[in-house]
mmCIF file of C-alpha atoms in Angstrom:
data_model
loop_
_atom_site.group_PDB
_atom_site.id
_atom_site.type_symbol
_atom_site.label_atom_id
_atom_site.label_comp_id
_atom_site.label_asym_id
_atom_site.label_seq_id
_atom_site.Cartn_x
_atom_site.Cartn_y
_atom_site.Cartn_z
ATOM 1 C CA MET A 1006 23.357 -15.625 -1.414
ATOM 2 C CA PRO A 1007 25.424 -18.570 -2.719
ATOM 3 C CA PHE A 1008 24.260 -22.005 -1.538
ATOM 4 C CA ALA A 1009 21.043 -20.724 0.068
ATOM 5 C CA ASP A 1010 18.949 -23.117 -2.037
ATOM 6 C CA HIS A 1011 21.420 -25.997 -2.212
ATOM 7 C CA ARG A 1012 19.920 -29.455 -1.850
ATOM 8 C CA PRO A 1013 22.730 -31.839 -0.870
ATOM 9 C CA GLU A 1014 23.065 -35.281 -2.369
ATOM 10 C CA PRO A 1015 24.647 -38.322 -0.666
ATOM 11 C CA ALA A 1016 27.298 -38.400 -3.385
ATOM 12 C CA ASP A 1017 28.470 -34.916 -2.326
ATOM 13 C CA LEU A 1018 29.482 -36.197 1.106
ATOM 14 C CA ASP A 1019 30.939 -39.430 -0.264
ATOM 15 C CA ARG A 1020 33.222 -37.528 -2.626
ATOM 16 C CA PHE A 1021 34.270 -35.131 0.121
ATOM 17 C CA ARG A 1022 35.274 -38.012 2.402
ATOM 18 C CA THR A 1023 37.284 -39.451 -0.466
ATOM 19 C CA LEU A 1024 38.983 -36.087 -0.988
ATOM 20 C CA CYS A 1025 39.890 -35.946 2.700
ATOM 21 C CA GLY A 1026 41.070 -39.537 2.684
ATOM 22 C CA ALA A 1027 38.836 -42.173 4.282
ATOM 23 C CA ARG A 1028 41.409 -43.149 6.903
ATOM 24 C CA LEU A 1029 42.202 -39.549 7.927
ATOM 25 C CA TRP A 1030 38.498 -38.641 8.043
ATOM 26 C CA ALA A 1031 37.637 -41.639 10.220
ATOM 27 C CA LYS A 1032 40.538 -40.940 12.577
ATOM 28 C CA ARG A 1033 39.579 -37.299 12.877
ATOM 29 C CA LEU A 1034 35.963 -38.095 13.694
ATOM 30 C CA GLY A 1035 37.071 -40.628 16.276
ATOM 31 C CA ASP A 1036 39.285 -38.050 17.966
ATOM 32 C CA ILE A 1037 36.547 -35.407 17.972
ATOM 33 C CA GLN A 1038 33.899 -37.798 19.258
ATOM 34 C CA GLN A 1039 36.207 -38.893 22.044
ATOM 35 C CA ARG A 1040 36.749 -35.289 23.115
ATOM 36 C CA THR A 1041 33.124 -34.212 22.822
ATOM 37 C CA ALA A 1042 31.888 -37.253 24.757
ATOM 38 C CA LEU A 1043 33.491 -35.921 27.934
ATOM 39 C CA PRO A 1044 30.862 -34.592 30.408
ATOM 40 C CA SER A 1045 32.760 -31.353 30.873
ATOM 41 C CA LEU A 1046 32.825 -27.741 29.774
ATOM 42 C CA SER A 1047 35.877 -28.524 27.660
ATOM 43 C CA GLY A 1048 33.899 -31.271 25.938
ATOM 44 C CA ARG A 1049 31.094 -28.848 25.092
ATOM 45 C CA ALA A 1050 33.624 -26.307 23.836
ATOM 46 C CA ALA A 1051 35.174 -28.942 21.568
ATOM 47 C CA GLN A 1052 31.710 -29.750 20.233
ATOM 48 C CA GLN A 1053 31.204 -26.090 19.303
ATOM 49 C CA ARG A 1054 34.661 -25.706 17.780
ATOM 50 C CA HIS A 1055 34.329 -28.816 15.615
ATOM 51 C CA ALA A 1056 30.650 -28.343 14.755
ATOM 52 C CA LEU A 1057 31.403 -28.314 11.029
ATOM 53 C CA GLU A 1058 33.093 -31.719 11.021
ATOM 54 C CA LEU A 1059 30.333 -33.169 13.213
ATOM 55 C CA VAL A 1060 27.646 -31.821 10.873
ATOM 56 C CA LEU A 1061 29.331 -33.334 7.817
ATOM 57 C CA ALA A 1062 29.621 -36.661 9.614
ATOM 58 C CA ARG A 1063 25.954 -36.618 10.625
ATOM 59 C CA LEU A 1064 24.831 -35.826 7.090
ATOM 60 C CA CYS A 1065 26.409 -39.056 5.862
ATOM 61 C CA ASP A 1066 23.238 -40.678 7.212
ATOM 62 C CA PRO A 1067 20.666 -40.403 4.371
ATOM 63 C CA LYS A 1068 17.865 -39.801 6.886
ATOM 64 C CA ALA A 1069 19.760 -36.893 8.450
ATOM 65 C CA LEU A 1070 20.581 -35.551 5.005
ATOM 66 C CA ALA A 1071 16.915 -35.559 4.034
ATOM 67 C CA ARG A 1072 16.109 -33.468 7.128
ATOM 68 C CA ALA A 1073 19.103 -31.129 6.787
ATOM 69 C CA THR A 1074 18.615 -27.638 8.165
ATOM 70 C CA PRO A 1075 19.589 -24.559 6.115
ATOM 71 C CA ALA A 1076 22.863 -24.315 8.052
ATOM 72 C CA GLU A 1077 23.616 -27.984 7.374
ATOM 73 C CA ARG A 1078 22.838 -27.515 3.685
ATOM 74 C CA HIS A 1079 25.393 -24.723 3.593
ATOM 75 C CA ALA A 1080 28.007 -27.032 5.127
ATOM 76 C CA ALA A 1081 27.261 -29.733 2.559
ATOM 77 C CA ALA A 1082 27.438 -27.182 -0.256
ATOM 78 C CA PHE A 1083 30.955 -26.144 0.777
ATOM 79 C CA ALA A 1084 31.995 -29.799 0.855
ATOM 80 C CA ARG A 1085 30.724 -30.106 -2.722
ATOM 81 C CA GLU A 1086 32.634 -26.934 -3.684
ATOM 82 C CA ALA A 1087 35.834 -28.441 -2.303
ATOM 83 C CA VAL A 1088 35.320 -31.528 -4.473
ATOM 84 C CA LYS A 1089 34.606 -29.402 -7.566
ATOM 85 C CA LEU A 1090 37.715 -27.330 -6.933
ATOM 86 C CA ALA A 1091 39.864 -30.446 -6.544
ATOM 87 C CA ALA A 1092 38.551 -31.842 -9.829
ATOM 88 C CA SER A 1093 39.496 -28.615 -11.643
ATOM 89 C CA LEU A 1094 43.112 -28.642 -10.453
ATOM 90 C CA PRO A 1095 46.064 -30.499 -11.978
ATOM 91 C CA ALA A 1096 47.636 -33.181 -9.796
ATOM 92 C CA PRO A 1097 50.320 -31.045 -8.059
ATOM 93 C CA GLN A 1098 47.831 -28.301 -7.186
ATOM 94 C CA ARG A 1099 45.291 -30.881 -6.072
ATOM 95 C CA ALA A 1100 47.941 -32.218 -3.703
ATOM 96 C CA ARG A 1101 48.252 -28.735 -2.174
ATOM 97 C CA LEU A 1102 44.507 -28.684 -1.577
ATOM 98 C CA ARG A 1103 44.700 -32.105 0.066
ATOM 99 C CA ASP A 1104 47.514 -30.824 2.285
ATOM 100 C CA GLN A 1105 45.344 -27.881 3.290
ATOM 101 C CA ILE A 1106 42.480 -30.231 4.148
ATOM 102 C CA ALA A 1107 44.800 -32.501 6.137
ATOM 103 C CA ALA A 1108 46.041 -29.495 8.118
ATOM 104 C CA GLY A 1109 42.424 -28.609 8.958
ATOM 105 C CA LEU A 1110 41.856 -32.150 10.225
ATOM 106 C CA THR A 1111 44.799 -32.084 12.627
ATOM 107 C CA GLY A 1112 45.056 -31.029 16.274
ATOM 108 C CA GLU A 1113 43.082 -27.930 17.233
ATOM 109 C CA ALA A 1114 42.662 -26.859 13.601
ATOM 110 C CA THR A 1115 39.328 -27.000 11.758
ATOM 111 C CA LEU A 1116 38.059 -26.921 8.174
ATOM 112 C CA MET A 1117 36.718 -23.392 8.701
ATOM 113 C CA PRO A 1118 39.638 -21.599 6.946
ATOM 114 C CA LEU A 1119 39.187 -23.774 3.845
ATOM 115 C CA PHE A 1120 35.421 -23.279 3.800
ATOM 116 C CA HIS A 1121 35.964 -19.525 4.308
ATOM 117 C CA LEU A 1122 38.148 -19.557 1.185
ATOM 118 C CA LEU A 1123 35.495 -21.440 -0.791
ATOM 119 C CA ARG A 1124 32.724 -19.154 0.422
ATOM 120 C CA THR A 1125 34.716 -16.011 -0.395
ATOM 121 C CA ALA A 1126 35.294 -17.272 -3.927
ATOM 122 C CA ALA A 1127 31.593 -18.071 -4.314
ATOM 123 C CA LEU A 1128 30.579 -14.606 -3.067
ATOM 124 C CA HIS A 1129 32.761 -12.910 -5.656
ATOM 125 C CA ARG A 1130 31.469 -15.159 -8.441
ATOM 126 C CA SER A 1131 27.918 -14.242 -7.451
ATOM 127 C CA ARG A 1132 28.872 -10.566 -7.801
ATOM 128 C CA GLY A 1133 30.039 -11.004 -11.374
ATOM 129 C CA PHE A 1134 33.764 -11.606 -10.868
ATOM 130 C CA ALA A 1135 35.859 -14.272 -12.548
ATOM 131 C CA VAL A 1136 37.756 -16.034 -9.751
ATOM 132 C CA GLU A 1137 41.127 -17.807 -9.901
ATOM 133 C CA PHE A 1138 42.518 -19.846 -6.989
ATOM 134 C CA THR A 1139 46.044 -18.588 -7.556
ATOM 135 C CA GLY A 1140 47.216 -19.540 -4.085
ATOM 136 C CA LEU A 1141 46.656 -23.205 -4.884
ATOM 137 C CA ALA A 1142 47.406 -23.035 -8.594
ATOM 138 C CA GLU A 1143 50.492 -20.819 -8.564
ATOM 139 C CA GLU A 1144 51.470 -20.612 -4.857
ATOM 140 C CA THR A 1145 50.931 -16.851 -4.776
ATOM 141 C CA PRO A 1146 50.920 -15.372 -1.262
ATOM 142 C CA PHE A 1147 47.367 -14.134 -1.827
ATOM 143 C CA ASP A 1148 44.585 -16.710 -2.201
ATOM 144 C CA LEU A 1149 42.381 -15.463 -5.026
ATOM 145 C CA LEU A 1150 42.656 -13.244 -8.066
ATOM 146 C CA ILE A 1151 39.325 -11.730 -9.083
ATOM 147 C CA ARG A 1152 38.625 -9.957 -12.394
ATOM 148 C CA ARG A 1153 35.753 -7.834 -13.657
ATOM 149 C CA ASP A 1154 35.512 -5.415 -16.588
ATOM 150 C CA GLY A 1155 39.254 -5.480 -17.167
ATOM 151 C CA VAL A 1156 40.195 -4.799 -13.534
ATOM 152 C CA ALA A 1157 41.927 -7.370 -11.324
ATOM 153 C CA ALA A 1158 42.293 -7.475 -7.525
ATOM 154 C CA GLU A 1159 44.050 -9.793 -5.093
ATOM 155 C CA VAL A 1160 42.087 -11.374 -2.244
ATOM 156 C CA VAL A 1161 43.652 -12.660 0.965
ATOM 157 C CA CYS A 1162 41.488 -15.038 3.026
ATOM 158 C CA GLU A 1163 42.621 -15.025 6.646
ATOM 159 C CA THR A 1164 41.207 -16.587 9.826
ATOM 160 C CA VAL A 1165 41.544 -14.860 13.205
ATOM 161 C CA SER A 1166 40.477 -16.495 16.461
ATOM 162 C CA ALA A 1167 38.556 -14.211 18.796
ATOM 163 C CA GLU A 1168 40.721 -15.697 21.547
ATOM 164 C CA GLU A 1169 43.506 -13.404 20.300
ATOM 165 C CA GLY A 1170 41.496 -10.441 21.555
ATOM 166 C CA ARG A 1171 40.269 -11.926 24.840
ATOM 167 C CA GLU A 1172 42.027 -11.210 28.112
ATOM 168 C CA VAL A 1173 40.541 -14.373 29.623
ATOM 169 C CA HIS A 1174 40.785 -17.188 27.095
ATOM 170 C CA ARG A 1175 37.722 -19.414 26.847
ATOM 171 C CA GLY A 1176 39.843 -22.527 26.580
ATOM 172 C CA ASP A 1177 41.568 -21.718 29.875
ATOM 173 C CA TRP A 1178 38.236 -20.862 31.489
ATOM 174 C CA CYS A 1179 36.895 -24.287 30.491
ATOM 175 C CA ALA A 1180 40.001 -25.945 31.937
ATOM 176 C CA LEU A 1181 39.545 -24.055 35.220
ATOM 177 C CA VAL A 1182 35.857 -24.952 35.520
ATOM 178 C CA ASP A 1183 36.597 -28.630 34.816
ATOM 179 C CA LYS A 1184 39.211 -28.630 37.589
ATOM 180 C CA VAL A 1185 36.946 -26.915 40.114
ATOM 181 C CA ASN A 1186 33.647 -28.714 39.401
ATOM 182 C CA PRO A 1187 34.332 -32.043 41.205
ATOM 183 C CA GLU A 1188 35.465 -30.157 44.302
ATOM 184 C CA LEU A 1189 32.397 -27.918 44.158
ATOM 185 C CA GLN A 1190 30.090 -30.929 44.222
ATOM 186 C CA THR A 1191 31.701 -32.087 47.455
ATOM 187 C CA TRP A 1192 31.705 -28.590 48.917
ATOM 188 C CA LEU A 1193 28.035 -27.994 48.063
ATOM 189 C CA ALA A 1194 27.061 -31.249 49.757
ATOM 190 C CA ALA A 1195 28.627 -29.948 52.977
ATOM 191 C CA HIS A 1196 27.447 -26.345 52.519
ATOM 192 C CA PRO A 1197 23.986 -26.389 50.894
ATOM 193 C CA GLY A 1198 22.822 -23.101 49.459
ATOM 194 C CA ARG A 1199 23.090 -20.810 46.470
ATOM 195 C CA TYR A 1200 26.401 -19.047 45.903
ATOM 196 C CA LEU A 1201 28.044 -16.644 43.491
ATOM 197 C CA LEU A 1202 31.821 -16.467 43.160
ATOM 198 C CA LYS A 1203 32.777 -13.299 41.283
ATOM 199 C CA MET A 1204 36.312 -13.145 39.922
ATOM 200 C CA THR A 1205 38.038 -10.091 38.518
ATOM 201 C CA LEU A 1206 41.305 -10.918 36.742
ATOM 202 C CA PRO A 1207 43.190 -7.663 36.057
ATOM 203 C CA GLY A 1208 45.901 -9.414 34.052
ATOM 204 C CA GLY A 1209 43.558 -11.851 32.329
ATOM 205 C CA MET A 1210 44.063 -15.614 32.129
ATOM 206 C CA ALA A 1211 45.762 -17.170 29.139
ATOM 207 C CA THR A 1212 48.235 -19.781 30.430
ATOM 208 C CA ASP A 1213 48.160 -23.162 32.155
ATOM 209 C CA SER A 1214 50.072 -21.744 35.122
ATOM 210 C CA GLN A 1215 47.432 -19.052 35.635
ATOM 211 C CA VAL A 1216 44.714 -21.703 35.530
ATOM 212 C CA ALA A 1217 46.545 -23.795 38.142
ATOM 213 C CA ASP A 1218 47.158 -20.774 40.396
ATOM 214 C CA LEU A 1219 43.524 -19.657 40.289
ATOM 215 C CA HIS A 1220 42.311 -23.190 40.912
ATOM 216 C CA GLY A 1221 44.475 -23.349 44.034
ATOM 217 C CA ARG A 1222 43.154 -20.031 45.304
ATOM 218 C CA ILE A 1223 39.530 -21.034 44.789
ATOM 219 C CA ALA A 1224 40.118 -24.316 46.628
ATOM 220 C CA ALA A 1225 41.808 -22.483 49.519
ATOM 221 C CA LEU A 1226 39.008 -19.890 49.748
ATOM 222 C CA LEU A 1227 36.357 -22.583 49.952
ATOM 223 C CA ALA A 1228 38.302 -24.698 52.412
ATOM 224 C CA ALA A 1229 38.785 -21.718 54.731
ATOM 225 C CA GLN A 1230 35.162 -20.606 54.187
ATOM 226 C CA LYS A 1231 36.392 -17.089 53.416
ATOM 227 C CA ARG A 1232 34.329 -14.411 51.697
ATOM 228 C CA GLN A 1233 37.156 -12.761 49.765
ATOM 229 C CA ASP A 1234 40.685 -13.268 48.464
ATOM 230 C CA SER A 1235 42.444 -10.348 46.787
ATOM 231 C CA SER A 1236 45.782 -9.862 45.076
ATOM 232 C CA ALA A 1237 47.196 -7.959 42.132
ATOM 233 C CA ASP A 1238 46.416 -10.947 39.869
ATOM 234 C CA ALA A 1239 42.881 -11.769 40.965
ATOM 235 C CA VAL A 1240 40.054 -10.568 43.191
ATOM 236 C CA LEU A 1241 37.710 -13.353 44.362
ATOM 237 C CA LYS A 1242 34.490 -12.563 46.201
ATOM 238 C CA LEU A 1243 31.975 -15.156 47.409
ATOM 239 C CA ASP A 1244 28.411 -13.952 48.014
ATOM 240 C CA PRO A 1245 24.923 -15.453 48.194
ATOM 241 C CA LEU A 1246 23.367 -15.825 44.748
ATOM 242 C CA VAL A 1247 20.517 -13.342 44.470
ATOM 243 C CA LEU A 1248 18.769 -13.039 41.117
ATOM 244 C CA ALA A 1249 15.136 -12.135 40.489
ATOM 245 C CA GLY A 1250 13.163 -15.284 39.848
ATOM 246 C CA ALA A 1251 16.173 -17.537 40.228
ATOM 247 C CA GLN A 1252 15.495 -18.778 43.736
ATOM 248 C CA ALA A 1253 12.807 -21.289 42.822
ATOM 249 C CA SER A 1254 14.512 -23.035 39.935
ATOM 250 C CA THR A 1255 17.744 -23.139 37.957
ATOM 251 C CA GLN A 1256 15.711 -23.069 34.735
ATOM 252 C CA GLY A 1257 16.503 -19.851 32.941
ATOM 253 C CA LEU A 1258 19.445 -19.141 35.223
ATOM 254 C CA PRO A 1259 22.101 -18.932 32.451
ATOM 255 C CA ALA A 1260 20.093 -16.297 30.577
ATOM 256 C CA GLN A 1261 19.606 -14.217 33.732
ATOM 257 C CA LEU A 1262 23.301 -14.429 34.523
ATOM 258 C CA ARG A 1263 24.228 -13.370 31.005
ATOM 259 C CA ALA A 1264 21.857 -10.417 31.222
ATOM 260 C CA GLN A 1265 23.422 -9.338 34.503
ATOM 261 C CA PHE A 1266 27.103 -9.857 33.704
ATOM 262 C CA GLY A 1267 27.195 -9.065 29.984
ATOM 263 C CA GLU A 1268 28.521 -10.825 26.906
ATOM 264 C CA GLU A 1269 32.202 -10.633 27.911
ATOM 265 C CA ALA A 1270 31.799 -12.446 31.232
ATOM 266 C CA HIS A 1271 32.730 -16.108 31.543
ATOM 267 C CA LEU A 1272 30.017 -18.030 33.402
ATOM 268 C CA ALA A 1273 29.662 -21.516 34.857
ATOM 269 C CA VAL A 1274 26.848 -23.070 36.894
ATOM 270 C CA THR A 1275 27.337 -26.111 39.126
ATOM 271 C CA ALA A 1276 24.200 -27.663 40.602
ATOM 272 C CA ALA A 1277 24.321 -30.209 43.400
ATOM 273 C CA ALA A 1278 22.865 -33.593 42.571
ATOM 274 C CA GLY A 1279 19.395 -34.126 43.983
ATOM 275 C CA GLY A 1280 19.046 -30.739 45.617
ATOM 276 C CA GLY A 1281 18.517 -27.041 45.119
ATOM 277 C CA SER A 1282 22.080 -26.003 45.853
ATOM 278 C CA VAL A 1283 23.807 -24.006 43.113
ATOM 279 C CA PHE A 1284 27.278 -22.537 42.753
ATOM 280 C CA VAL A 1285 27.839 -19.922 40.046
ATOM 281 C CA MET A 1286 31.249 -18.690 38.938
ATOM 282 C CA ALA A 1287 31.540 -15.459 36.975
ATOM 283 C CA ALA A 1288 34.860 -14.086 35.716
ATOM 284 C CA ARG A 1289 35.858 -10.920 33.906
ATOM 285 C CA ALA A 1290 39.168 -9.437 32.916
ATOM 286 C CA GLY A 1291 40.336 -6.089 34.241
ATOM 287 C CA ARG A 1292 39.763 -4.454 30.856
ATOM 288 C CA GLU A 1293 37.471 -5.001 27.900
ATOM 289 C CA ASN A 1294 38.211 -7.535 25.203
ATOM 290 C CA SER A 1295 39.819 -6.233 22.023
ATOM 291 C CA ILE A 1296 38.654 -8.638 19.337
ATOM 292 C CA ALA A 1297 38.396 -5.829 16.787
ATOM 293 C CA GLY A 1298 41.967 -4.876 17.650
ATOM 294 C CA ALA A 1299 43.095 -8.465 17.065
ATOM 295 C CA VAL A 1300 41.452 -8.361 13.626
ATOM 296 C CA THR A 1301 43.222 -5.175 12.573
ATOM 297 C CA ARG A 1302 46.563 -6.395 13.936
ATOM 298 C CA ARG A 1303 46.234 -9.394 11.644
ATOM 299 C CA CYS A 1304 45.203 -7.105 8.778
ATOM 300 C CA GLY A 1305 48.469 -5.241 9.221
ATOM 301 C CA LEU A 1306 50.499 -8.436 9.094
ATOM 302 C CA VAL A 1307 48.864 -9.948 6.014
ATOM 303 C CA ALA A 1308 48.663 -6.680 4.086
ATOM 304 C CA GLU A 1309 52.447 -6.375 4.310
ATOM 305 C CA SER A 1310 53.251 -10.046 3.699
ATOM 306 C CA ARG A 1311 50.584 -11.454 1.380
ATOM 307 C CA LEU A 1312 49.748 -8.719 -1.128
ATOM 308 C CA SER A 1313 51.993 -8.025 -4.125
ATOM 309 C CA GLY A 1314 51.383 -4.270 -4.096
ATOM 310 C CA THR A 1315 50.898 -4.233 -7.865
ATOM 311 C CA ARG A 1316 47.097 -4.582 -7.761
ATOM 312 C CA PRO A 1317 44.292 -3.543 -5.388
ATOM 313 C CA GLY A 1318 44.041 -5.884 -2.421
ATOM 314 C CA LEU A 1319 41.003 -7.108 -0.506
ATOM 315 C CA LEU A 1320 41.306 -8.685 2.933
ATOM 316 C CA ALA A 1321 38.603 -11.257 3.715
ATOM 317 C CA ILE A 1322 38.851 -11.888 7.463
ATOM 318 C CA PHE A 1323 37.032 -14.792 9.115
ATOM 319 C CA VAL A 1324 36.580 -14.162 12.855
ATOM 320 C CA ASP A 1325 36.241 -17.566 14.501
ATOM 321 C CA ASP A 1326 35.458 -18.811 18.034
ATOM 322 C CA MET A 1327 32.603 -16.363 18.632
ATOM 323 C CA ASP A 1328 29.017 -16.893 19.695
ATOM 324 C CA ARG A 1329 26.008 -15.088 18.266
ATOM 325 C CA ALA A 1330 25.636 -12.475 20.996
ATOM 326 C CA GLU A 1331 29.303 -11.549 20.907
ATOM 327 C CA TRP A 1332 29.368 -11.209 17.113
ATOM 328 C CA ARG A 1333 26.174 -9.188 17.084
ATOM 329 C CA GLY A 1334 27.500 -6.916 19.828
ATOM 330 C CA LEU A 1335 30.706 -6.242 17.888
ATOM 331 C CA ARG A 1336 28.660 -5.152 14.893
ATOM 332 C CA GLU A 1337 26.032 -3.126 16.723
ATOM 333 C CA ARG A 1338 28.636 -1.202 18.724
ATOM 334 C CA LEU A 1339 30.550 -0.569 15.461
ATOM 335 C CA ASP A 1340 33.713 -1.955 17.084
ATOM 336 C CA LEU A 1341 34.885 -3.669 13.917
ATOM 337 C CA GLU A 1342 33.965 -0.731 11.724
ATOM 338 C CA GLY A 1343 35.795 1.759 13.917
ATOM 339 C CA ALA A 1344 38.920 -0.395 14.213
ATOM 340 C CA ALA A 1345 38.995 -1.166 10.481
ATOM 341 C CA ARG A 1346 38.563 2.460 9.453
ATOM 342 C CA ARG A 1347 41.297 3.600 11.837
ATOM 343 C CA TRP A 1348 43.625 0.898 10.528
ATOM 344 C CA MET A 1349 43.019 1.945 6.924
ATOM 345 C CA THR A 1350 44.613 5.317 7.693
ATOM 346 C CA GLU A 1351 47.920 3.568 8.457
ATOM 347 C CA PRO A 1352 50.716 3.013 5.912
ATOM 348 C CA ALA A 1353 50.252 -0.776 6.069
ATOM 349 C CA ALA A 1354 46.825 -0.369 4.419
ATOM 350 C CA ARG A 1355 48.131 1.495 1.364
ATOM 351 C CA HIS A 1356 47.534 -1.468 -0.987
ATOM 352 C CA VAL A 1357 44.179 -2.477 0.589
ATOM 353 C CA VAL A 1358 41.052 -1.294 -1.159
ATOM 354 C CA ALA A 1359 38.627 -2.919 1.305
ATOM 355 C CA VAL A 1360 38.360 -5.186 4.352
ATOM 356 C CA ALA A 1361 35.509 -7.699 4.738
ATOM 357 C CA CYS A 1362 34.720 -9.520 8.001
ATOM 358 C CA THR A 1363 32.610 -12.639 8.492
ATOM 359 C CA SER A 1364 31.938 -15.233 11.168
ATOM 360 C CA ARG A 1365 30.365 -18.665 11.413
ATOM 361 C CA MET A 1366 26.977 -16.958 11.367
ATOM 362 C CA GLU A 1367 27.476 -15.858 7.759
ATOM 363 C CA LEU A 1368 29.226 -19.061 6.703
ATOM 364 C CA PHE A 1369 26.200 -21.089 7.830
ATOM 365 C CA GLY A 1370 23.718 -18.634 6.336
ATOM 366 C CA VAL A 1371 22.286 -17.224 9.575
ATOM 367 C CA ALA A 1372 19.954 -14.321 8.790
ATOM 368 C CA PRO A 1373 20.207 -10.820 10.316
ATOM 369 C CA PRO A 1374 20.316 -9.622 13.024
ATOM 370 C CA ASP A 1375 22.582 -12.473 14.176
ATOM 371 C CA GLY A 1376 24.267 -12.642 10.774
ATOM 372 C CA ALA A 1377 25.544 -9.615 8.908
ATOM 373 C CA PRO A 1378 23.418 -8.263 6.045
ATOM 374 C CA GLU A 1379 24.755 -9.215 2.591
ATOM 375 C CA GLY A 1380 26.766 -12.005 4.165
ATOM 376 C CA GLU A 1381 29.685 -9.914 5.433
ATOM 377 C CA LEU A 1382 30.785 -6.573 6.803
ATOM 378 C CA ARG A 1383 32.671 -4.547 4.170
ATOM 379 C CA PHE A 1384 34.684 -1.416 4.785
ATOM 380 C CA ARG A 1385 36.099 0.495 1.818
ATOM 381 C CA ASN A 1386 39.423 2.276 2.135
ATOM 382 C CA PRO A 1387 38.647 5.895 1.128
ATOM 383 C CA GLY A 1388 42.341 6.564 0.600
ATOM 384 C CA HIS A 1389 42.851 3.915 -2.080
ATOM 385 C CA PRO A 1390 42.635 5.300 -5.644
ATOM 386 C CA MET A 1391 40.703 2.231 -6.868
ATOM 387 C CA GLY A 1392 38.114 2.441 -4.099
ATOM 388 C CA LYS A 1393 35.504 4.072 -6.344
ATOM 389 C CA ASN A 1394 36.264 2.105 -9.504
ATOM 390 C CA PRO A 1395 32.916 0.794 -10.849
ATOM 391 C CA ALA A 1396 34.438 -2.595 -11.714
ATOM 392 C CA LEU A 1397 35.324 -3.239 -8.055
ATOM 393 C CA ALA A 1398 32.180 -1.666 -6.576
ATOM 394 C CA PRO A 1399 30.381 -4.999 -5.844
ATOM 395 C CA ALA A 1400 33.354 -6.164 -3.771
ATOM 396 C CA VAL A 1401 34.338 -2.964 -1.965
ATOM 397 C CA ALA A 1402 31.104 -1.058 -1.317
ATOM 398 C CA SER A 1403 30.831 -0.502 2.420
ATOM 399 C CA SER A 1404 28.105 -2.314 4.332
ATOM 400 C CA PRO A 1405 25.022 -0.228 5.139
#
């Protein structure tokens, strides 16, 4: 795979910071460090979301660079690729790349979409394709034009957040837990013990008003020392926490909870200071997540808007904001494969020869089974006339 054996040099990171702009890079790191320093679930979530920027910052230390892990070497390799790409572009096109980098260093955005673009280009080069960054060079709606043996195809690189397919958004769950935690500490001090608050949210939770409403209901339930609070929007049930082996220690508790409630559940553990009291919150939506559905909805949008229709099109979809277990579960259950193959029977897929899906696991070089074999999941469109063309085979052959 590309970059697997890369050995980063200090100059790689120096040039990348220069490409970003020293002032913008320093400001961005300051903002991220301020957010991740918070002793809260939201702070830990920000640390996960901005892991790439934090890794690149850490590798600026020569000692850290010398001890870089394989995943960190991948991150440094993409930074070097960004610098090489910038050097190959004329000034106006280089300015577009800088604008793209600046957008990734603003607000809730990240550099992941840019690094996904760079990785996709590198994958196709490794498979024998000549690659042109036409999106930057010519402002085409598609990102890359790949050529092999006289055949050309358009590649769209798109990023989809898994939040788009979740009924209960992780960001809102973190906000709820951060609101409830201080009150739980006080409540546990007055009511020592081990508790489990199970929440079923039929309509999900994806807005600030829903977070505020649920916070108020949890506070009222605890204040009244009730066992249950039910409505059409939420069912709350407070029970003693009973888990095999969990009574003696909280060590290993998160893993036991995950095993019991599954990968889709949102979990939080609050332990009282200086005691054995524990309060666990577990929340699920009223129906299963539809992350695969969110991916194919985006495929439909970009296939219609970003492909010219004059050449075969490949959609390279980066599914962000997922953890290892969730990504592995999507693949093992064939959720993505089933959704992609169903979508490719629709009229919107008529110009698409294949869809490829990746996550952070593949971007950072994580090996199977957590990462997908061959670095991505590929699904060929059997209805496209170019699907069996030998020139495109390395890019469109379906994953095993």
